[in-house]
Amino acid sequence: MGLESLYLFTMLGGLAAGAYAFEAGLRRKREGERPWLVPLVVVVLFAVGMIAAATHVHSIPRAIESVFGGTINFGSGMIREVAVAGCFLVLAVIDLIITLVKKSSPYGLRVAGAVVGVACMVMMGVAYIDVYGNAVWCNAPATIITFLAGDLAMGLALFALLASASYESKPLRYAAFAVNAVFAAGLCLEAVAFTGEGFSPITQIAGLVIAPVASIVLAALSSKIKNKKALAIAVCVVSIVGVAISRYAFYATFTVA
């Protein structure tokens, strides 16, 4: 696989890390009959993303040999991204195991996992700004903001769906407003970057309308929508679809550059 593997990794990994971060930030204690649900989904999504990313190197044994042979460039943004991603997955797996056994896990562990998860989302964007030859990727503000805020927007929506959290709750609703507003700003910057390099910005504009704008409108109307489950599903769908469209176009600028 080529860039498709990286696309899957940043989509699935970012979605998982974002959900984990918001669960730690908005829910101190795991409650209900399925306290393991969020960490389980996070581990599965992130693990699948890591497997997809591993196919990018074509030969896993050769990659491992490079690590132990000292030929890996640890100054590379993508190498640092993989290292942080590995740390996050380990913490999430430990959290899941403890939760399955004890129905809960230390909050300090969850906070540590959330911090590493946020760092991972940041690194997902940072990894591309040193890929010279592609001015769209090297546009640091646009790239880092869209990756981080996009992942957080998706993650918040997934957390709300899995945890049956209501957007009528002020912390959740305000968090949705904040991350989607930042994501919208990032997409605007990216649309400008696309235009400046001769690419059509229509995909980023579509992503802007589908994801942050629609999410903000739905969250704002939460008190008037009776079916809260349908609302959570709708926000989750528009968030993921919007990010997917805009990020696919981001990667496509490399294939035609």
PDB file of C-alpha atoms in Angstrom:
ATOM      1  CA  MET A   1       0.000   0.000   0.000  1.00  0.00           C
ATOM      2  CA  GLY A   2       1.074   3.586  -0.617  1.00  0.00           C
ATOM      3  CA  LEU A   3      -0.442   6.689   0.891  1.00  0.00           C
ATOM      4  CA  GLU A   4      -3.682   4.766   1.471  1.00  0.00           C
ATOM      5  CA  SER A   5      -2.007   3.090   4.440  1.00  0.00           C
ATOM      6  CA  LEU A   6      -1.101   6.443   5.987  1.00  0.00           C
ATOM      7  CA  TYR A   7      -4.598   7.724   5.286  1.00  0.00           C
ATOM      8  CA  LEU A   8      -6.120   4.800   7.184  1.00  0.00           C
ATOM      9  CA  PHE A   9      -3.671   5.218  10.047  1.00  0.00           C
ATOM     10  CA  THR A  10      -4.342   8.926  10.556  1.00  0.00           C
ATOM     11  CA  MET A  11      -8.103   8.476  10.189  1.00  0.00           C
ATOM     12  CA  LEU A  12      -8.507   5.460  12.479  1.00  0.00           C
ATOM     13  CA  GLY A  13      -5.677   6.395  14.822  1.00  0.00           C
ATOM     14  CA  GLY A  14      -6.791  10.000  15.097  1.00  0.00           C
ATOM     15  CA  LEU A  15     -10.397   8.961  15.711  1.00  0.00           C
ATOM     16  CA  ALA A  16      -9.312   6.590  18.474  1.00  0.00           C
ATOM     17  CA  ALA A  17      -6.883   8.985  20.160  1.00  0.00           C
ATOM     18  CA  GLY A  18      -9.434  11.793  20.043  1.00  0.00           C
ATOM     19  CA  ALA A  19     -12.124   9.652  21.660  1.00  0.00           C
ATOM     20  CA  TYR A  20      -9.731   8.536  24.383  1.00  0.00           C
ATOM     21  CA  ALA A  21      -8.647  12.103  25.125  1.00  0.00           C
ATOM     22  CA  PHE A  22     -12.202  13.347  25.523  1.00  0.00           C
ATOM     23  CA  GLU A  23     -13.286  10.413  27.638  1.00  0.00           C
ATOM     24  CA  ALA A  24     -10.500  11.260  30.092  1.00  0.00           C
ATOM     25  CA  GLY A  25     -11.292  14.967  29.912  1.00  0.00           C
ATOM     26  CA  LEU A  26     -15.073  14.774  30.252  1.00  0.00           C
ATOM     27  CA  ARG A  27     -15.633  11.632  32.318  1.00  0.00           C
ATOM     28  CA  ARG A  28     -13.557  11.112  35.441  1.00  0.00           C
ATOM     29  CA  LYS A  29     -15.212   7.780  36.288  1.00  0.00           C
ATOM     30  CA  ARG A  30     -16.355   5.081  33.910  1.00  0.00           C
ATOM     31  CA  GLU A  31     -19.910   4.080  34.683  1.00  0.00           C
ATOM     32  CA  GLY A  32     -22.599   1.800  33.333  1.00  0.00           C
ATOM     33  CA  GLU A  33     -22.678  -1.856  32.370  1.00  0.00           C
ATOM     34  CA  ARG A  34     -19.930  -1.512  29.730  1.00  0.00           C
ATOM     35  CA  PRO A  35     -17.116   0.610  31.204  1.00  0.00           C
ATOM     36  CA  TRP A  36     -14.732  -1.217  28.847  1.00  0.00           C
ATOM     37  CA  LEU A  37     -16.520  -0.119  25.662  1.00  0.00           C
ATOM     38  CA  VAL A  38     -14.601   3.101  24.934  1.00  0.00           C
ATOM     39  CA  PRO A  39     -11.112   1.673  25.626  1.00  0.00           C
ATOM     40  CA  LEU A  40     -11.978  -1.458  23.630  1.00  0.00           C
ATOM     41  CA  VAL A  41     -13.072   0.516  20.574  1.00  0.00           C
ATOM     42  CA  VAL A  42     -10.030   2.780  20.941  1.00  0.00           C
ATOM     43  CA  VAL A  43      -7.614  -0.171  21.045  1.00  0.00           C
ATOM     44  CA  VAL A  44      -9.240  -1.914  18.068  1.00  0.00           C
ATOM     45  CA  LEU A  45      -9.337   1.210  15.901  1.00  0.00           C
ATOM     46  CA  PHE A  46      -5.806   2.255  16.774  1.00  0.00           C
ATOM     47  CA  ALA A  47      -4.398  -1.252  16.315  1.00  0.00           C
ATOM     48  CA  VAL A  48      -5.991  -1.537  12.862  1.00  0.00           C
ATOM     49  CA  GLY A  49      -4.561   1.882  12.013  1.00  0.00           C
ATOM     50  CA  MET A  50      -1.094   0.814  13.148  1.00  0.00           C
ATOM     51  CA  ILE A  51      -1.299  -2.353  11.068  1.00  0.00           C
ATOM     52  CA  ALA A  52      -2.275  -0.273   8.045  1.00  0.00           C
ATOM     53  CA  ALA A  53       0.629   2.100   8.681  1.00  0.00           C
ATOM     54  CA  ALA A  54       3.020  -0.842   8.948  1.00  0.00           C
ATOM     55  CA  THR A  55       2.161  -1.891   5.381  1.00  0.00           C
ATOM     56  CA  HIS A  56       3.561   1.432   4.185  1.00  0.00           C
ATOM     57  CA  VAL A  57       7.114   0.169   4.671  1.00  0.00           C
ATOM     58  CA  HIS A  58       6.306  -2.929   2.535  1.00  0.00           C
ATOM     59  CA  SER A  59       8.648  -5.158   4.544  1.00  0.00           C
ATOM     60  CA  ILE A  60       8.087  -5.318   8.312  1.00  0.00           C
ATOM     61  CA  PRO A  61      11.184  -7.524   8.946  1.00  0.00           C
ATOM     62  CA  ARG A  62      13.370  -5.050   7.054  1.00  0.00           C
ATOM     63  CA  ALA A  63      11.929  -2.158   9.079  1.00  0.00           C
ATOM     64  CA  ILE A  64      12.690  -3.981  12.349  1.00  0.00           C
ATOM     65  CA  GLU A  65      16.202  -4.746  11.119  1.00  0.00           C
ATOM     66  CA  SER A  66      16.706  -1.052  10.360  1.00  0.00           C
ATOM     67  CA  VAL A  67      15.716  -0.122  13.919  1.00  0.00           C
ATOM     68  CA  PHE A  68      18.189  -2.515  15.546  1.00  0.00           C
ATOM     69  CA  GLY A  69      20.815  -1.866  12.879  1.00  0.00           C
ATOM     70  CA  GLY A  70      20.899   1.850  13.664  1.00  0.00           C
ATOM     71  CA  THR A  71      19.966   2.984  10.166  1.00  0.00           C
ATOM     72  CA  ILE A  72      16.659   4.608  11.162  1.00  0.00           C
ATOM     73  CA  ASN A  73      16.581   8.407  11.133  1.00  0.00           C
ATOM     74  CA  PHE A  74      15.069   9.222  14.508  1.00  0.00           C
ATOM     75  CA  GLY A  75      14.993  12.894  13.553  1.00  0.00           C
ATOM     76  CA  SER A  76      12.281  12.123  11.027  1.00  0.00           C
ATOM     77  CA  GLY A  77       8.807  13.351  11.914  1.00  0.00           C
ATOM     78  CA  MET A  78       7.248  10.091  10.751  1.00  0.00           C
ATOM     79  CA  ILE A  79       9.581   8.014  12.942  1.00  0.00           C
ATOM     80  CA  ARG A  80       8.711  10.135  15.977  1.00  0.00           C
ATOM     81  CA  GLU A  81       5.048   9.762  15.052  1.00  0.00           C
ATOM     82  CA  VAL A  82       5.333   5.964  15.075  1.00  0.00           C
ATOM     83  CA  ALA A  83       7.185   6.012  18.415  1.00  0.00           C
ATOM     84  CA  VAL A  84       4.520   8.142  20.111  1.00  0.00           C
ATOM     85  CA  ALA A  85       1.766   6.056  18.512  1.00  0.00           C
ATOM     86  CA  GLY A  86       3.319   2.894  19.938  1.00  0.00           C
ATOM     87  CA  CYS A  87       3.410   4.416  23.425  1.00  0.00           C
ATOM     88  CA  PHE A  88      -0.233   5.411  23.188  1.00  0.00           C
ATOM     89  CA  LEU A  89      -1.319   1.955  22.067  1.00  0.00           C
ATOM     90  CA  VAL A  90       0.556   0.319  24.959  1.00  0.00           C
ATOM     91  CA  LEU A  91      -1.105   2.642  27.504  1.00  0.00           C
ATOM     92  CA  ALA A  92      -4.538   2.078  25.953  1.00  0.00           C
ATOM     93  CA  VAL A  93      -4.083  -1.708  26.042  1.00  0.00           C
ATOM     94  CA  ILE A  94      -3.015  -1.600  29.706  1.00  0.00           C
ATOM     95  CA  ASP A  95      -6.046   0.575  30.475  1.00  0.00           C
ATOM     96  CA  LEU A  96      -8.351  -1.859  28.662  1.00  0.00           C
ATOM     97  CA  ILE A  97      -6.978  -4.905  30.477  1.00  0.00           C
ATOM     98  CA  ILE A  98      -7.329  -3.272  33.906  1.00  0.00           C
ATOM     99  CA  THR A  99     -10.849  -2.114  33.068  1.00  0.00           C
ATOM    100  CA  LEU A 100     -11.894  -5.591  31.908  1.00  0.00           C
ATOM    101  CA  VAL A 101     -10.607  -7.068  35.164  1.00  0.00           C
ATOM    102  CA  LYS A 102     -11.623  -4.403  37.665  1.00  0.00           C
ATOM    103  CA  LYS A 103     -14.441  -2.587  35.808  1.00  0.00           C
ATOM    104  CA  SER A 104     -12.400   0.592  36.192  1.00  0.00           C
ATOM    105  CA  SER A 105      -8.845   1.881  35.874  1.00  0.00           C
ATOM    106  CA  PRO A 106      -6.671   4.500  37.603  1.00  0.00           C
ATOM    107  CA  TYR A 107      -7.575   7.987  36.422  1.00  0.00           C
ATOM    108  CA  GLY A 108      -3.899   8.911  36.353  1.00  0.00           C
ATOM    109  CA  LEU A 109      -3.310   6.189  33.768  1.00  0.00           C
ATOM    110  CA  ARG A 110      -6.140   7.518  31.619  1.00  0.00           C
ATOM    111  CA  VAL A 111      -4.812  11.070  31.853  1.00  0.00           C
ATOM    112  CA  ALA A 112      -1.339   9.885  30.855  1.00  0.00           C
ATOM    113  CA  GLY A 113      -2.857   8.027  27.918  1.00  0.00           C
ATOM    114  CA  ALA A 114      -4.840  11.104  26.904  1.00  0.00           C
ATOM    115  CA  VAL A 115      -1.728  13.311  26.988  1.00  0.00           C
ATOM    116  CA  VAL A 116       0.213  10.842  24.844  1.00  0.00           C
ATOM    117  CA  GLY A 117      -2.822  10.547  22.565  1.00  0.00           C
ATOM    118  CA  VAL A 118      -2.909  14.302  22.013  1.00  0.00           C
ATOM    119  CA  ALA A 119       0.837  14.258  21.344  1.00  0.00           C
ATOM    120  CA  CYS A 120       0.233  11.504  18.801  1.00  0.00           C
ATOM    121  CA  MET A 121      -2.416  13.563  17.003  1.00  0.00           C
ATOM    122  CA  VAL A 122      -0.037  16.516  16.876  1.00  0.00           C
ATOM    123  CA  MET A 123       2.720  14.311  15.496  1.00  0.00           C
ATOM    124  CA  MET A 124       0.385  13.023  12.804  1.00  0.00           C
ATOM    125  CA  GLY A 125       0.371  16.541  11.412  1.00  0.00           C
ATOM    126  CA  VAL A 126       3.988  17.418  12.202  1.00  0.00           C
ATOM    127  CA  ALA A 127       5.143  14.315  10.301  1.00  0.00           C
ATOM    128  CA  TYR A 128       4.155  15.927   7.000  1.00  0.00           C
ATOM    129  CA  ILE A 129       5.517  19.451   7.343  1.00  0.00           C
ATOM    130  CA  ASP A 130       9.094  18.339   6.643  1.00  0.00           C
ATOM    131  CA  VAL A 131       8.169  16.525   3.408  1.00  0.00           C
ATOM    132  CA  TYR A 132       9.782  19.047   1.095  1.00  0.00           C
ATOM    133  CA  GLY A 133       8.465  19.375  -2.426  1.00  0.00           C
ATOM    134  CA  ASN A 134       4.823  19.583  -1.396  1.00  0.00           C
ATOM    135  CA  ALA A 135       3.926  23.098  -0.325  1.00  0.00           C
ATOM    136  CA  VAL A 136       0.439  22.063   0.818  1.00  0.00           C
ATOM    137  CA  TRP A 137       1.869  19.542   3.269  1.00  0.00           C
ATOM    138  CA  CYS A 138       4.596  21.939   4.423  1.00  0.00           C
ATOM    139  CA  ASN A 139       2.035  24.602   5.350  1.00  0.00           C
ATOM    140  CA  ALA A 140       2.501  23.999   9.066  1.00  0.00           C
ATOM    141  CA  PRO A 141      -0.441  25.972  10.489  1.00  0.00           C
ATOM    142  CA  ALA A 142      -2.967  24.434   8.100  1.00  0.00           C
ATOM    143  CA  THR A 143      -1.614  20.888   8.314  1.00  0.00           C
ATOM    144  CA  ILE A 144      -1.161  20.678  12.090  1.00  0.00           C
ATOM    145  CA  ILE A 145      -4.460  22.421  12.900  1.00  0.00           C
ATOM    146  CA  THR A 146      -6.543  20.302  10.526  1.00  0.00           C
ATOM    147  CA  PHE A 147      -5.001  17.051  11.755  1.00  0.00           C
ATOM    148  CA  LEU A 148      -5.272  17.848  15.463  1.00  0.00           C
ATOM    149  CA  ALA A 149      -8.656  19.590  15.436  1.00  0.00           C
ATOM    150  CA  GLY A 150     -10.097  17.141  12.914  1.00  0.00           C
ATOM    151  CA  ASP A 151      -9.060  14.174  15.067  1.00  0.00           C
ATOM    152  CA  LEU A 152     -10.448  15.828  18.189  1.00  0.00           C
ATOM    153  CA  ALA A 153     -13.738  16.616  16.443  1.00  0.00           C
ATOM    154  CA  MET A 154     -14.130  13.008  15.297  1.00  0.00           C
ATOM    155  CA  GLY A 155     -13.026  11.682  18.667  1.00  0.00           C
ATOM    156  CA  LEU A 156     -15.457  13.846  20.608  1.00  0.00           C
ATOM    157  CA  ALA A 157     -18.328  12.691  18.403  1.00  0.00           C
ATOM    158  CA  LEU A 158     -17.346   9.023  18.820  1.00  0.00           C
ATOM    159  CA  PHE A 159     -17.003   9.411  22.587  1.00  0.00           C
ATOM    160  CA  ALA A 160     -20.449  11.019  22.812  1.00  0.00           C
ATOM    161  CA  LEU A 161     -21.945   8.150  20.823  1.00  0.00           C
ATOM    162  CA  LEU A 162     -20.239   5.327  22.731  1.00  0.00           C
ATOM    163  CA  ALA A 163     -20.771   6.873  26.150  1.00  0.00           C
ATOM    164  CA  SER A 164     -24.370   7.957  25.415  1.00  0.00           C
ATOM    165  CA  ALA A 165     -23.380  11.489  26.413  1.00  0.00           C
ATOM    166  CA  SER A 166     -25.913  14.201  25.635  1.00  0.00           C
ATOM    167  CA  TYR A 167     -25.021  17.350  23.746  1.00  0.00           C
ATOM    168  CA  GLU A 168     -27.371  19.153  26.124  1.00  0.00           C
ATOM    169  CA  SER A 169     -24.536  18.837  28.641  1.00  0.00           C
ATOM    170  CA  LYS A 170     -22.693  22.151  28.564  1.00  0.00           C
ATOM    171  CA  PRO A 171     -19.143  20.711  28.770  1.00  0.00           C
ATOM    172  CA  LEU A 172     -19.793  18.400  25.819  1.00  0.00           C
ATOM    173  CA  ARG A 173     -21.622  21.005  23.761  1.00  0.00           C
ATOM    174  CA  TYR A 174     -19.010  23.712  24.373  1.00  0.00           C
ATOM    175  CA  ALA A 175     -16.219  21.259  23.590  1.00  0.00           C
ATOM    176  CA  ALA A 176     -17.978  20.474  20.300  1.00  0.00           C
ATOM    177  CA  PHE A 177     -18.241  24.177  19.497  1.00  0.00           C
ATOM    178  CA  ALA A 178     -14.572  24.784  20.318  1.00  0.00           C
ATOM    179  CA  VAL A 179     -12.917  21.912  18.457  1.00  0.00           C
ATOM    180  CA  ASN A 180     -15.122  22.330  15.407  1.00  0.00           C
ATOM    181  CA  ALA A 181     -14.481  26.074  15.278  1.00  0.00           C
ATOM    182  CA  VAL A 182     -10.721  25.424  15.300  1.00  0.00           C
ATOM    183  CA  PHE A 183     -11.158  22.671  12.701  1.00  0.00           C
ATOM    184  CA  ALA A 184     -13.131  25.073  10.503  1.00  0.00           C
ATOM    185  CA  ALA A 185     -10.322  27.625  10.752  1.00  0.00           C
ATOM    186  CA  GLY A 186      -7.792  24.947   9.800  1.00  0.00           C
ATOM    187  CA  LEU A 187      -9.814  23.909   6.769  1.00  0.00           C
ATOM    188  CA  CYS A 188     -10.043  27.539   5.653  1.00  0.00           C
ATOM    189  CA  LEU A 189      -6.253  27.831   5.884  1.00  0.00           C
ATOM    190  CA  GLU A 190      -5.892  24.583   3.975  1.00  0.00           C
ATOM    191  CA  ALA A 191      -8.300  25.745   1.270  1.00  0.00           C
ATOM    192  CA  VAL A 192      -6.126  28.834   0.815  1.00  0.00           C
ATOM    193  CA  ALA A 193      -3.035  26.612   0.610  1.00  0.00           C
ATOM    194  CA  PHE A 194      -4.740  24.433  -2.009  1.00  0.00           C
ATOM    195  CA  THR A 195      -5.636  27.475  -4.094  1.00  0.00           C
ATOM    196  CA  GLY A 196      -2.143  28.904  -3.803  1.00  0.00           C
ATOM    197  CA  GLU A 197      -0.643  25.710  -5.247  1.00  0.00           C
ATOM    198  CA  GLY A 198      -3.154  25.414  -8.070  1.00  0.00           C
ATOM    199  CA  PHE A 199      -5.403  22.759  -6.500  1.00  0.00           C
ATOM    200  CA  SER A 200      -9.165  23.065  -6.293  1.00  0.00           C
ATOM    201  CA  PRO A 201     -10.278  23.877  -2.735  1.00  0.00           C
ATOM    202  CA  ILE A 202     -13.738  22.379  -3.293  1.00  0.00           C
ATOM    203  CA  THR A 203     -13.009  19.273  -1.205  1.00  0.00           C
ATOM    204  CA  GLN A 204     -11.839  21.309   1.768  1.00  0.00           C
ATOM    205  CA  ILE A 205     -14.893  23.553   1.444  1.00  0.00           C
ATOM    206  CA  ALA A 206     -17.094  20.452   1.306  1.00  0.00           C
ATOM    207  CA  GLY A 207     -15.334  19.079   4.380  1.00  0.00           C
ATOM    208  CA  LEU A 208     -15.889  22.406   6.126  1.00  0.00           C
ATOM    209  CA  VAL A 209     -19.639  22.317   5.503  1.00  0.00           C
ATOM    210  CA  ILE A 210     -20.081  18.605   6.194  1.00  0.00           C
ATOM    211  CA  ALA A 211     -18.009  18.350   9.362  1.00  0.00           C
ATOM    212  CA  PRO A 212     -17.502  21.430  11.562  1.00  0.00           C
ATOM    213  CA  VAL A 213     -20.407  23.535  10.336  1.00  0.00           C
ATOM    214  CA  ALA A 214     -22.944  20.705  10.465  1.00  0.00           C
ATOM    215  CA  SER A 215     -21.605  19.493  13.824  1.00  0.00           C
ATOM    216  CA  ILE A 216     -21.897  22.944  15.382  1.00  0.00           C
ATOM    217  CA  VAL A 217     -25.447  23.372  14.070  1.00  0.00           C
ATOM    218  CA  LEU A 218     -26.533  19.951  15.337  1.00  0.00           C
ATOM    219  CA  ALA A 219     -24.949  20.531  18.755  1.00  0.00           C
ATOM    220  CA  ALA A 220     -26.624  23.941  18.985  1.00  0.00           C
ATOM    221  CA  LEU A 221     -30.006  22.355  18.228  1.00  0.00           C
ATOM    222  CA  SER A 222     -29.515  19.515  20.722  1.00  0.00           C
ATOM    223  CA  SER A 223     -32.209  20.761  23.095  1.00  0.00           C
ATOM    224  CA  LYS A 224     -34.781  20.707  20.298  1.00  0.00           C
ATOM    225  CA  ILE A 225     -33.950  17.233  19.000  1.00  0.00           C
ATOM    226  CA  LYS A 226     -35.774  14.556  21.001  1.00  0.00           C
ATOM    227  CA  ASN A 227     -33.920  11.501  19.731  1.00  0.00           C
ATOM    228  CA  LYS A 228     -30.540  11.961  21.417  1.00  0.00           C
ATOM    229  CA  LYS A 229     -29.137   8.715  20.031  1.00  0.00           C
ATOM    230  CA  ALA A 230     -29.948   9.760  16.478  1.00  0.00           C
ATOM    231  CA  LEU A 231     -28.344  13.133  17.157  1.00  0.00           C
ATOM    232  CA  ALA A 232     -25.130  11.508  18.423  1.00  0.00           C
ATOM    233  CA  ILE A 233     -25.035   9.217  15.393  1.00  0.00           C
ATOM    234  CA  ALA A 234     -25.594  12.158  13.032  1.00  0.00           C
ATOM    235  CA  VAL A 235     -22.794  14.229  14.583  1.00  0.00           C
ATOM    236  CA  CYS A 236     -20.443  11.246  14.495  1.00  0.00           C
ATOM    237  CA  VAL A 237     -21.225  10.522  10.830  1.00  0.00           C
ATOM    238  CA  VAL A 238     -20.811  14.106   9.587  1.00  0.00           C
ATOM    239  CA  SER A 239     -17.602  14.527  11.593  1.00  0.00           C
ATOM    240  CA  ILE A 240     -15.963  11.396  10.207  1.00  0.00           C
ATOM    241  CA  VAL A 241     -17.190  11.937   6.633  1.00  0.00           C
ATOM    242  CA  GLY A 242     -16.062  15.569   6.584  1.00  0.00           C
ATOM    243  CA  VAL A 243     -12.604  14.753   7.911  1.00  0.00           C
ATOM    244  CA  ALA A 244     -12.329  11.780   5.535  1.00  0.00           C
ATOM    245  CA  ILE A 245     -13.071  13.931   2.486  1.00  0.00           C
ATOM    246  CA  SER A 246     -10.707  16.737   3.403  1.00  0.00           C
ATOM    247  CA  ARG A 247      -7.882  14.408   4.439  1.00  0.00           C
ATOM    248  CA  TYR A 248      -8.196  12.298   1.290  1.00  0.00           C
ATOM    249  CA  ALA A 249      -7.735  15.474  -0.756  1.00  0.00           C
ATOM    250  CA  PHE A 250      -4.741  16.376   1.425  1.00  0.00           C
ATOM    251  CA  TYR A 251      -3.000  13.121   0.525  1.00  0.00           C
ATOM    252  CA  ALA A 252      -4.067  13.438  -3.126  1.00  0.00           C
ATOM    253  CA  THR A 253      -1.982  16.609  -3.482  1.00  0.00           C
ATOM    254  CA  PHE A 254       1.103  14.424  -3.152  1.00  0.00           C
ATOM    255  CA  THR A 255       0.105  11.976  -5.880  1.00  0.00           C
ATOM    256  CA  VAL A 256      -0.334  14.760  -8.421  1.00  0.00           C
ATOM    257  CA  ALA A 257       2.464  17.057  -7.253  1.00  0.00           C
TER     258      ALA A 257
END
